[in-house]
């Protein structure tokens, strides 16, 4: 039914034929007869943006997701034209634009189709709100798999699912429940061993359908705004995820203590309870760096106040805890109590900083403090003010970090659980309703917190945590997966969610270890700690109303197991910190599902229990009660059992014994894993020696160790130490070359190398061309040697 201006079919409107083409540097414009404009921007040879206007007009171009530090620049951009299509060539891709339908097709240089429009862009006019419901449909390729999309608590491969992105306070969510706390509209497609990604940068409620409604179609849509998506080409998973992560940004390095173990509960109060908790950690010698105060520290849940009955002298408490190696983390929520005598409320009213309804009344909602108003964090002036509210807490009282909760925003006693949709927002000068601002509200709140706190903790590094997030929030904050439940199913969910978040550019993430709602058994708690120490953010938290959830709350056996794993986490801190550095620098996810690790092995496409921690450690949690072990899949390669040094061949499944004290952990052959001694908290001990666990391989492998002052910004001036170890093993010989970058002088000068799987007896040891007196090296059972200098080349000869 082509009319002169519109092409309509089943209520949807479609573009018709292209009548005009224009190029403006890296932007290409294709205009149709009925007023659709497709703007293709070539950002990099492998990254292109597709944006569609209707009625010939684009919206102002603005995004909260995109990082200012994204790398841009391409090597080639050429346009060709045939009778039926335009062809856009970059150094990596060809994009075909059909002249009749505006549909696109993206192929690699071999002409292999990576992604193609089915119906392509189409839309429906939204008569109620104005604007369009914008839609895109793509052909789902043969045996295509889908991954990503943030915190979805569902099978890692999304094929066959339909999902929604609408940031939601989802207390005690279940498996497959959707939506949850995050909106990250980014997915990865994989077919024929090639991966690509799509990021639909639209903050309205978005929907994704992965061959659910129609077997051969993948589609996505939004309740408003523009069809505006980025395409990332692989062919590797790594390239796609890093491309997306680079575009939406990475955080700065956190202080190292933020990677330690943290203990939380709703709530630890009064003060003597907090002090007892701290003392108990030290007495039982269970390492811990962070203690959390939940909402009850406040005076009547008023943010930025203290309940003086419970905490008469917070400054003293925080400083005493700090002397004992603990950092205090406090909660701040977005709802500000309507109370004419409360200074934060007064200021916000005076400055007109609260959100308003369509007709100008203040937006009101019930949360913990009772009736509240909510700051409009999408207004830059409000963010600046909000950041300033932290001054006393950080500069005066000395609090170390903040967690922002309820920032979906969560509102009680209303069916929508959030702000009314007509609520107005500034949206950084692009005024809109809550329909558009909802998904980024929490992001802008934690951004404001981060920016304020960063000033007040300077010259130290800030650390903040958020519950709600949109794509790009990883630049400002770490996050947790919200109100989970103390069940075995939730242990499974935690594992999948953390992997998925890491795939979605957001690596600094963890679950409430042990479960938030309900009470875990000692066994479940122990299993969850075993998993949690391998998550970037490692915190026990619980609702506190079903019994205690501290490492010692179960049995002596559980306490011992928990201590052992927290100690392992502290030993692995240099490894974890190196992972974090790689994430910051390269956008490499800290945790990788097996499909990321080896996409050419189809076995990995549906695996989700096993994951790679960093680059070289394979972990597989036990997720069932009463287990004595489990079957697990070993990706291709050769793996050492971390506990026994037994060597396992990859590319197959195997049964692994894992009684309660053991989680299956394996190390890739050739890896050099750095370790620190166990400390009760980060910085307790001066590191006198770096332990290197060396896993022999007949072949080559590289490993890195990143270190710096563990806090502060000197590392940005080059004061870091990046050790690149090149390992080369032969039948009776082993060479480790070390290449160092950075000017930071590590506090230790000696190395202890522990060898695993060495197939020969060490006869000679050469360090930088000098033969060592083997007597003095402390060669012990052929298992380890001490080296008392920072070597460049270590050469072992054996027999
Ligand atoms: O309505 O502050 O997810 O971690 O302990 C509940 C109390 C509000 C929800 C958070 C949880 C926190 C709790 N909060």
XYZ file of C-alpha atoms in Angstrom, residues 418-714:
297
model
C 8.883 3.078 40.107
C 8.289 6.734 39.288
C 5.180 7.694 37.309
C 5.979 7.758 33.615
C 4.952 11.375 33.130
C 7.701 12.507 35.556
C 9.898 15.094 33.838
C 13.668 14.952 33.527
C 16.262 17.381 32.304
C 18.249 14.656 30.487
C 21.239 16.959 30.205
C 19.320 19.584 28.340
C 17.041 17.278 26.340
C 13.900 17.441 28.498
C 11.872 14.244 28.497
C 9.592 12.056 30.530
C 10.456 9.129 32.750
C 9.766 6.776 29.834
C 13.056 7.896 28.386
C 14.976 8.648 31.603
C 13.994 5.641 33.699
C 16.725 3.298 32.525
C 19.491 5.841 33.121
C 18.229 7.370 36.382
C 20.299 5.112 38.627
C 23.287 5.472 36.342
C 23.190 9.259 36.672
C 22.756 8.978 40.421
C 25.835 6.840 40.876
C 27.717 9.007 38.419
C 26.970 12.029 40.619
C 28.063 10.089 43.702
C 31.239 8.936 41.993
C 32.179 12.387 40.738
C 31.647 13.960 44.156
C 33.404 11.239 46.106
C 36.318 11.240 43.715
C 37.050 14.816 44.725
C 36.785 14.143 48.435
C 38.936 11.049 48.639
C 41.640 12.521 46.441
C 44.569 11.682 46.284
C 43.102 8.240 46.932
C 40.836 6.430 44.495
C 37.054 6.374 44.875
C 34.989 3.232 45.184
C 31.220 3.201 44.670
C 28.626 0.513 44.101
C 25.298 0.737 42.343
C 22.315 -1.534 41.989
C 20.682 -0.011 38.895
C 22.661 0.440 35.702
C 22.452 1.210 32.000
C 25.180 0.535 29.419
C 28.266 2.583 30.299
C 27.645 2.705 34.065
C 30.789 0.605 34.442
C 32.784 3.826 33.935
C 31.640 5.068 37.341
C 30.801 2.194 39.558
C 30.983 -1.413 40.578
C 27.703 -3.262 40.996
C 25.956 -6.165 42.625
C 23.204 -8.343 41.244
C 20.496 -7.232 43.698
C 18.201 -9.149 45.990
C 18.892 -12.791 45.279
C 17.836 -15.760 47.416
C 19.742 -18.316 49.504
C 18.995 -21.268 47.214
C 21.107 -23.547 45.047
C 19.336 -22.205 41.998
C 20.563 -18.741 42.898
C 24.113 -19.967 43.095
C 23.640 -21.037 39.474
C 22.094 -17.643 38.679
C 24.994 -15.759 40.306
C 27.462 -17.661 38.160
C 25.561 -16.911 34.948
C 24.837 -13.291 35.815
C 28.443 -12.452 36.569
C 29.641 -14.058 33.336
C 26.938 -12.258 31.384
C 27.709 -8.887 32.939
C 31.387 -9.348 32.118
C 30.401 -10.101 28.503
C 28.373 -6.902 28.563
C 31.305 -4.624 29.374
C 30.607 -4.624 33.099
C 33.270 -6.624 34.915
C 33.275 -5.137 38.405
C 30.377 -7.230 39.619
C 29.434 -9.773 42.258
C 26.388 -11.341 43.895
C 25.230 -11.207 47.505
C 27.259 -14.211 48.606
C 25.103 -16.720 50.447
C 21.923 -15.076 49.197
C 20.077 -11.935 50.330
C 16.635 -13.336 51.087
C 16.276 -16.443 53.264
C 19.054 -18.273 55.041
C 21.599 -20.587 53.409
C 22.712 -23.888 54.853
C 26.364 -24.014 55.814
C 26.992 -26.131 52.758
C 25.386 -23.642 50.390
C 27.229 -20.775 52.042
C 30.575 -22.563 51.673
C 29.894 -23.378 48.002
C 28.876 -19.799 47.348
C 32.025 -18.387 48.942
C 34.044 -20.768 46.771
C 32.442 -19.189 43.713
C 32.361 -15.647 45.090
C 36.108 -15.398 45.654
C 36.442 -15.781 41.878
C 34.099 -12.874 41.170
C 35.522 -9.400 40.688
C 33.420 -7.952 43.532
C 33.409 -10.260 46.548
C 30.914 -9.453 49.280
C 28.699 -11.396 51.638
C 25.375 -9.635 52.121
C 22.030 -10.710 53.499
C 18.726 -9.278 54.571
C 19.657 -10.262 58.103
C 16.199 -11.343 59.152
C 16.760 -15.102 58.841
C 19.849 -15.561 60.945
C 23.470 -14.533 60.693
C 25.529 -14.888 57.589
C 29.082 -14.354 58.698
C 31.906 -16.770 57.914
C 31.558 -18.238 61.434
C 27.740 -18.461 61.522
C 27.502 -22.078 60.425
C 29.925 -24.727 61.643
C 33.630 -24.965 62.330
C 34.009 -26.915 59.143
C 32.337 -24.155 57.134
C 34.374 -21.461 58.871
C 37.552 -23.291 57.950
C 36.511 -23.652 54.332
C 35.458 -20.030 54.085
C 38.747 -18.878 55.604
C 40.702 -21.021 53.175
C 38.961 -19.492 50.149
C 39.135 -15.927 51.369
C 42.832 -16.538 51.984
C 43.145 -17.824 48.446
C 41.537 -14.625 47.187
C 44.116 -12.567 49.079
C 46.932 -14.705 47.701
C 45.588 -14.149 44.205
C 45.282 -10.375 44.608
C 48.137 -9.608 42.177
C 46.491 -11.893 39.630
C 43.101 -10.245 40.195
C 44.598 -6.774 40.023
C 46.328 -7.684 36.770
C 42.966 -8.838 35.391
C 41.446 -5.542 36.441
C 44.233 -3.607 34.781
C 43.680 -5.527 31.555
C 39.977 -4.755 31.789
C 40.656 -1.036 32.286
C 43.240 -0.851 29.499
C 41.860 -3.210 26.894
C 38.246 -3.785 27.832
C 38.988 -7.475 28.390
C 36.267 -9.008 30.563
C 37.649 -10.224 33.872
C 35.534 -13.384 33.743
C 35.058 -15.201 30.456
C 32.515 -17.835 29.558
C 33.982 -20.750 27.665
C 32.428 -19.527 24.427
C 34.565 -16.399 24.728
C 37.615 -18.520 25.408
C 37.135 -20.857 22.444
C 34.272 -19.973 20.112
C 35.445 -22.452 17.481
C 34.628 -25.337 19.785
C 30.844 -25.789 19.468
C 30.856 -27.569 22.844
C 31.341 -24.206 24.458
C 28.276 -22.580 22.893
C 25.873 -23.895 25.493
C 28.243 -24.307 28.456
C 27.840 -21.941 31.339
C 28.954 -23.579 34.578
C 32.671 -23.381 33.784
C 34.359 -20.041 33.292
C 37.813 -18.578 32.881
C 38.939 -16.369 35.764
C 41.268 -13.820 34.201
C 43.285 -15.339 31.390
C 44.538 -18.645 32.699
C 42.434 -20.101 35.482
C 39.456 -22.365 34.821
C 36.812 -22.527 37.550
C 33.670 -24.610 37.832
C 31.452 -24.182 40.885
C 29.659 -27.064 42.524
C 26.002 -26.095 42.398
C 24.235 -28.974 44.106
C 23.863 -30.128 47.686
C 25.651 -33.268 48.896
C 27.959 -33.345 45.899
C 31.217 -35.256 46.052
C 32.268 -33.898 42.720
C 30.822 -33.050 39.353
C 31.212 -33.464 35.657
C 32.686 -30.509 33.899
C 33.893 -29.580 30.469
C 37.526 -28.734 29.845
C 38.044 -26.344 26.966
C 40.745 -27.253 24.499
C 44.273 -27.046 25.838
C 45.985 -28.700 28.770
C 45.036 -27.928 32.349
C 46.675 -28.524 35.717
C 44.464 -29.315 38.671
C 45.184 -26.431 41.041
C 44.895 -28.710 44.078
C 46.736 -31.821 42.907
C 48.790 -30.776 39.851
C 47.165 -33.597 37.936
C 47.183 -32.803 34.227
C 43.869 -32.815 32.355
C 43.431 -32.844 28.602
C 40.918 -30.348 27.256
C 38.238 -30.744 24.625
C 36.324 -33.230 26.744
C 34.202 -33.710 29.811
C 35.506 -35.288 32.951
C 34.376 -36.177 36.438
C 36.177 -34.150 39.069
C 36.144 -34.982 42.762
C 35.095 -31.984 44.786
C 34.025 -32.665 48.323
C 32.852 -29.684 50.311
C 36.304 -28.210 50.890
C 37.082 -28.148 47.183
C 35.900 -26.198 44.144
C 37.297 -27.436 40.838
C 40.045 -25.001 39.762
C 42.514 -25.585 36.941
C 45.445 -23.660 35.550
C 46.385 -23.434 31.903
C 49.735 -25.027 31.134
C 52.567 -22.558 30.687
C 50.868 -20.043 32.984
C 52.782 -18.093 35.604
C 50.395 -17.140 38.394
C 51.561 -14.444 40.833
C 50.714 -14.647 44.514
C 51.039 -12.530 47.636
C 51.169 -13.922 51.136
C 47.874 -14.125 53.004
C 47.126 -10.786 54.635
C 44.285 -9.935 56.967
C 43.644 -6.859 54.818
C 45.247 -5.163 51.853
C 48.384 -3.381 52.956
C 48.751 -5.264 56.232
C 52.071 -6.706 55.162
C 54.860 -5.308 53.127
C 55.267 -7.755 50.283
C 58.773 -9.172 50.671
C 58.691 -11.640 47.843
C 56.571 -12.358 44.808
C 55.529 -15.957 44.512
C 55.259 -17.230 40.957
C 53.434 -20.488 40.408
C 54.947 -21.811 37.197
C 52.998 -24.479 35.320
C 55.320 -26.297 32.968
C 54.462 -26.606 29.306
C 56.410 -27.988 26.410
C 55.915 -24.818 24.409
C 55.386 -21.112 24.921
C 52.960 -18.992 26.898
C 52.918 -15.417 28.184
C 51.724 -14.149 31.534
C 51.625 -10.677 33.037
C 51.692 -9.163 36.491
C 50.533 -5.606 37.033
C 51.349 -3.785 40.262
C 51.400 -0.232 41.529
C 50.987 1.661 44.807
C 47.555 -0.038 45.216
C 45.821 3.312 45.560
C 46.299 6.889 44.356
C 47.093 8.157 40.869
C 50.853 7.831 40.554
